[in-house]
Amino acid sequence: MQYLSTRGSAPALDFEGATLTGLASDGGLYLPREWPRLSEAEIRELRGLSYADLAVRIMRPFVAGSLADDELEALCHAVYDDFGHAAVTPLAQLNETHWLLELFHGPTLAFKDVALQMLGQLFETFLARRDQRLTIVGATSGDTGSAAINAVAGRERVEIFMLHPLDRVSDVQRRQMTTVRAPNVHNIAIRGSFDDAQRHVKRMFADEAVTGTLRIGAVNSINWARLMAQVVYYFASALQFGAPDRAVAYSVPTGNFGDVFAGYVAAQMGLPIERLVVATNVNDILHRALKDGDYSAGETTATITPSMDIQVSSNFERLLFDCGGRDGAALAEQMRGFDENRSMPLTNSQREGAARLFTSARADQDDTARALQWAYRKAGQVIDPHTGVGLHAALHADGIAPGTPIVTLATAHPAKFRDAVERATGVRPALPARVGDLFGREEHFAELGGDYEATRDYVLENAAGSGR
Ligand SMILES: Cc1ncc(COP(=O)(O)O)c(C=O)c1O
Ligand SMILES: N[C@@H](CCOP(=O)(O)O)C(=O)O
């Protein structure tokens, strides 16, 4: 499989190249040249497979040419055979229509583990093959950071620099990153928002002072391999509802548009998805873009769903590319306009293409708290606030045919946000034993100002080196 940049001018790469490169050299994001398509009969044959075997079948066309079947099988079984829950991503029923897809059974209690545990293995495989090292630079609003650090801590061939916005992640999220003691892990808190951190990371990919010295890679969802691994749980859940003979709708709490874009990919592959509901908090650029065609970023507001306090949503570019006729040059121009004005109108084909599958909703803090209360009182489920944003959207979604199961992606364990959960429900969720003694361990992180140069220089000065 070949991968193309959404901005049209970076070289096409195979899966191995796209995984190690992360962000394309023209600033675009990699996407498969075409969507592999499964027939209804092929989807039916997936019923009853273990999660690991399903992952092999879904990922195989995407990795073709870069991983042999036996290599892919070994990786999928290594990651998913012992994942914290036998089903890896189990479903929980709320009522006759609504379900939760629990994505938080991995080591760091958020959906990011499902893909990042796989990405850690992919890095190891490809770097060993090339006898190379990689310096990862990443940005996190809380969950990607801990999941990525868990996936690569102590590994020989990678080191990781993870930027988080100072005081804008939960205490559990921060400690899951900053208490990890491994020589290849560097945590940096920057003054500003997640968007600032993400901008610094993307700029490093285009900065010769960095790329001329270090081979840098990405763990954020700008890395295609992340999304590929997330497609699997849409199939795993829809099959349980009878796919391909029955359609399912999903409500996805959204920030960087990665998780919900994985649902879009599943639909392009032939999975009958009736609707994808993009659920945002008050940082609602995606809701406004889908509703009015106006993609314009405001200031980020801190909320009880900090992982979704995002205004510039990386993966939306992938959707605009795919829906807008895959015209890289035109999209590069459109994105240049956005970089200059922090605002851009969508084209008609982008709007119409998106409207075929997506709908959207926005939840403020009261809506979110009410959704947490509803889940607890009506269904006995204590859910995290991000999941609450998704559930609010699911409960208020229209345009979904009666009788269609609506699945809300439960993206984090409630204990990661226990203060907000307790305030809404009166229940203080306990931290699962698998995260260990987080509050008894010492924290280590560098605190930097908000300027790009300080971040870049810190990385250059502290990198053990990955060669060029
Ligand atoms: C708990 C949680 N829910 C939802 C999201 C949103 O996911 P995405 O950025 O893939 O849209 C994130 C992070 O982005 C998250 O950490
Ligand atoms: N919510 C994320 C933000 C980064 O998103 P990513 O999916 O692009 O890595 C986080 O928790 O860090």
mmCIF file of N, CA and C in Angstrom, residues 280-282 303-305 362-378 381-393 395-396 417 419-427:
data_model
loop_
_atom_site.group_PDB
_atom_site.id
_atom_site.type_symbol
_atom_site.label_atom_id
_atom_site.label_comp_id
_atom_site.label_asym_id
_atom_site.label_seq_id
_atom_site.Cartn_x
_atom_site.Cartn_y
_atom_site.Cartn_z
ATOM 1 N N THR A 280 -18.427 17.407 20.542
ATOM 2 C CA THR A 280 -17.375 18.303 21.048
ATOM 3 C C THR A 280 -17.801 18.913 22.378
ATOM 4 N N ASN A 281 -16.808 19.415 23.120
ATOM 5 C CA ASN A 281 -17.128 20.262 24.270
ATOM 6 C C ASN A 281 -17.279 21.708 23.754
ATOM 7 N N VAL A 282 -17.126 22.709 24.610
ATOM 8 C CA VAL A 282 -17.340 24.088 24.129
ATOM 9 C C VAL A 282 -16.240 24.565 23.179
ATOM 10 N N THR A 303 -11.845 23.078 30.252
ATOM 11 C CA THR A 303 -13.102 22.425 30.632
ATOM 12 C C THR A 303 -12.826 21.202 31.511
ATOM 13 N N ILE A 304 -13.908 20.521 31.904
ATOM 14 C CA ILE A 304 -13.740 19.270 32.663
ATOM 15 C C ILE A 304 -13.427 18.107 31.724
ATOM 16 N N THR A 305 -13.296 18.403 30.441
ATOM 17 C CA THR A 305 -12.855 17.399 29.471
ATOM 18 C C THR A 305 -11.563 17.905 28.818
ATOM 19 N N ARG A 362 -22.678 19.591 20.424
ATOM 20 C CA ARG A 362 -21.755 20.239 21.355
ATOM 21 C C ARG A 362 -22.335 20.109 22.746
ATOM 22 N N ALA A 363 -21.486 19.810 23.723
ATOM 23 C CA ALA A 363 -21.956 19.712 25.105
ATOM 24 C C ALA A 363 -21.182 20.710 25.957
ATOM 25 N N ASP A 364 -21.913 21.541 26.700
ATOM 26 C CA ASP A 364 -21.209 22.390 27.666
ATOM 27 C C ASP A 364 -21.061 21.605 28.972
ATOM 28 N N GLN A 365 -20.518 22.256 29.989
ATOM 29 C CA GLN A 365 -20.203 21.510 31.228
ATOM 30 C C GLN A 365 -21.466 20.966 31.900
ATOM 31 N N ASP A 366 -22.570 21.737 31.834
ATOM 32 C CA ASP A 366 -23.814 21.257 32.451
ATOM 33 C C ASP A 366 -24.360 20.054 31.687
ATOM 34 N N ASP A 367 -24.327 20.142 30.353
ATOM 35 C CA ASP A 367 -24.773 19.000 29.536
ATOM 36 C C ASP A 367 -23.964 17.755 29.895
ATOM 37 N N THR A 368 -22.656 17.977 30.052
ATOM 38 C CA THR A 368 -21.761 16.845 30.327
ATOM 39 C C THR A 368 -22.087 16.237 31.688
ATOM 40 N N ALA A 369 -22.265 17.118 32.686
ATOM 41 C CA ALA A 369 -22.585 16.620 34.030
ATOM 42 C C ALA A 369 -23.910 15.857 34.009
ATOM 43 N N ARG A 370 -24.890 16.374 33.263
ATOM 44 C CA ARG A 370 -26.198 15.691 33.195
ATOM 45 C C ARG A 370 -26.058 14.316 32.540
ATOM 46 N N ALA A 371 -25.187 14.214 31.542
ATOM 47 C CA ALA A 371 -24.997 12.906 30.891
ATOM 48 C C ALA A 371 -24.362 11.914 31.871
ATOM 49 N N LEU A 372 -23.426 12.404 32.694
ATOM 50 C CA LEU A 372 -22.811 11.521 33.704
ATOM 51 C C LEU A 372 -23.882 11.050 34.701
ATOM 52 N N GLN A 373 -24.755 11.979 35.070
ATOM 53 C CA GLN A 373 -25.822 11.613 36.030
ATOM 54 C C GLN A 373 -26.790 10.622 35.396
ATOM 55 N N TRP A 374 -27.133 10.836 34.147
ATOM 56 C CA TRP A 374 -28.055 9.925 33.444
ATOM 57 C C TRP A 374 -27.458 8.517 33.413
ATOM 58 N N ALA A 375 -26.166 8.422 33.040
ATOM 59 C CA ALA A 375 -25.528 7.096 32.931
ATOM 60 C C ALA A 375 -25.521 6.394 34.283
ATOM 61 N N TYR A 376 -25.297 7.179 35.330
ATOM 62 C CA TYR A 376 -25.198 6.572 36.663
ATOM 63 C C TYR A 376 -26.576 6.162 37.192
ATOM 64 N N ARG A 377 -27.541 7.093 37.053
ATOM 65 C CA ARG A 377 -28.861 6.814 37.656
ATOM 66 C C ARG A 377 -29.680 5.842 36.824
ATOM 67 N N LYS A 378 -29.599 5.955 35.505
ATOM 68 C CA LYS A 378 -30.464 5.108 34.660
ATOM 69 C C LYS A 378 -29.819 3.765 34.325
ATOM 70 N N GLN A 381 -23.895 3.130 35.416
ATOM 71 C CA GLN A 381 -22.529 3.205 34.872
ATOM 72 C C GLN A 381 -21.874 4.528 35.283
ATOM 73 N N VAL A 382 -20.706 4.436 35.876
ATOM 74 C CA VAL A 382 -19.931 5.651 36.158
ATOM 75 C C VAL A 382 -19.025 5.878 34.948
ATOM 76 N N ILE A 383 -19.229 7.005 34.268
ATOM 77 C CA ILE A 383 -18.448 7.249 33.043
ATOM 78 C C ILE A 383 -17.594 8.499 33.212
ATOM 79 N N ASP A 384 -16.596 8.609 32.350
ATOM 80 C CA ASP A 384 -15.715 9.782 32.447
ATOM 81 C C ASP A 384 -16.352 10.952 31.697
ATOM 82 N N PRO A 385 -15.928 12.181 31.958
ATOM 83 C CA PRO A 385 -16.579 13.342 31.318
ATOM 84 C C PRO A 385 -16.462 13.360 29.786
ATOM 85 N N HIS A 386 -15.355 12.879 29.218
ATOM 86 C CA HIS A 386 -15.239 12.861 27.753
ATOM 87 C C HIS A 386 -16.310 11.942 27.167
ATOM 88 N N THR A 387 -16.459 10.798 27.815
ATOM 89 C CA THR A 387 -17.516 9.876 27.403
ATOM 90 C C THR A 387 -18.871 10.556 27.588
ATOM 91 N N GLY A 388 -18.965 11.384 28.635
ATOM 92 C CA GLY A 388 -20.216 12.119 28.888
ATOM 93 C C GLY A 388 -20.560 13.054 27.735
ATOM 94 N N VAL A 389 -19.555 13.712 27.164
ATOM 95 C CA VAL A 389 -19.795 14.574 26.000
ATOM 96 C C VAL A 389 -20.363 13.725 24.855
ATOM 97 N N GLY A 390 -19.768 12.556 24.660
ATOM 98 C CA GLY A 390 -20.251 11.650 23.608
ATOM 99 C C GLY A 390 -21.664 11.180 23.889
ATOM 100 N N LEU A 391 -21.927 10.851 25.148
ATOM 101 C CA LEU A 391 -23.264 10.343 25.488
ATOM 102 C C LEU A 391 -24.318 11.438 25.327
ATOM 103 N N HIS A 392 -23.979 12.654 25.738
ATOM 104 C CA HIS A 392 -24.919 13.772 25.536
ATOM 105 C C HIS A 392 -25.295 13.856 24.051
ATOM 106 N N ALA A 393 -24.285 13.798 23.201
ATOM 107 C CA ALA A 393 -24.544 13.903 21.757
ATOM 108 C C ALA A 393 -25.378 12.712 21.273
ATOM 109 N N LEU A 395 -27.537 10.957 22.970
ATOM 110 C CA LEU A 395 -28.913 11.035 23.471
ATOM 111 C C LEU A 395 -29.726 12.097 22.723
ATOM 112 N N HIS A 396 -29.022 13.056 22.098
ATOM 113 C CA HIS A 396 -29.733 14.150 21.411
ATOM 114 C C HIS A 396 -29.555 14.102 19.894
ATOM 115 N N PHE A 417 -10.368 11.214 35.758
ATOM 116 C CA PHE A 417 -10.989 12.546 35.945
ATOM 117 C C PHE A 417 -11.911 12.486 37.158
ATOM 118 N N ASP A 419 -12.167 13.966 40.041
ATOM 119 C CA ASP A 419 -12.775 15.135 40.691
ATOM 120 C C ASP A 419 -14.057 15.537 39.968
ATOM 121 N N ALA A 420 -13.983 15.614 38.637
ATOM 122 C CA ALA A 420 -15.168 16.018 37.859
ATOM 123 C C ALA A 420 -16.266 14.965 37.973
ATOM 124 N N VAL A 421 -15.889 13.718 37.981
ATOM 125 C CA VAL A 421 -16.891 12.643 38.086
ATOM 126 C C VAL A 421 -17.577 12.717 39.444
ATOM 127 N N GLU A 422 -16.785 12.944 40.478
ATOM 128 C CA GLU A 422 -17.359 13.015 41.831
ATOM 129 C C GLU A 422 -18.313 14.206 41.956
ATOM 130 N N ARG A 423 -17.892 15.335 41.373
ATOM 131 C CA ARG A 423 -18.768 16.511 41.453
ATOM 132 C C ARG A 423 -20.120 16.244 40.777
ATOM 133 N N ALA A 424 -20.085 15.519 39.663
ATOM 134 C CA ALA A 424 -21.336 15.295 38.915
ATOM 135 C C ALA A 424 -22.190 14.200 39.531
ATOM 136 N N THR A 425 -21.565 13.157 40.057
ATOM 137 C CA THR A 425 -22.347 11.968 40.452
ATOM 138 C C THR A 425 -22.295 11.667 41.943
ATOM 139 N N GLY A 426 -21.334 12.265 42.645
ATOM 140 C CA GLY A 426 -21.147 11.915 44.054
ATOM 141 C C GLY A 426 -20.310 10.653 44.242
ATOM 142 N N VAL A 427 -19.898 10.049 43.154
ATOM 143 C CA VAL A 427 -19.089 8.822 43.246
ATOM 144 C C VAL A 427 -17.651 9.166 42.884
#
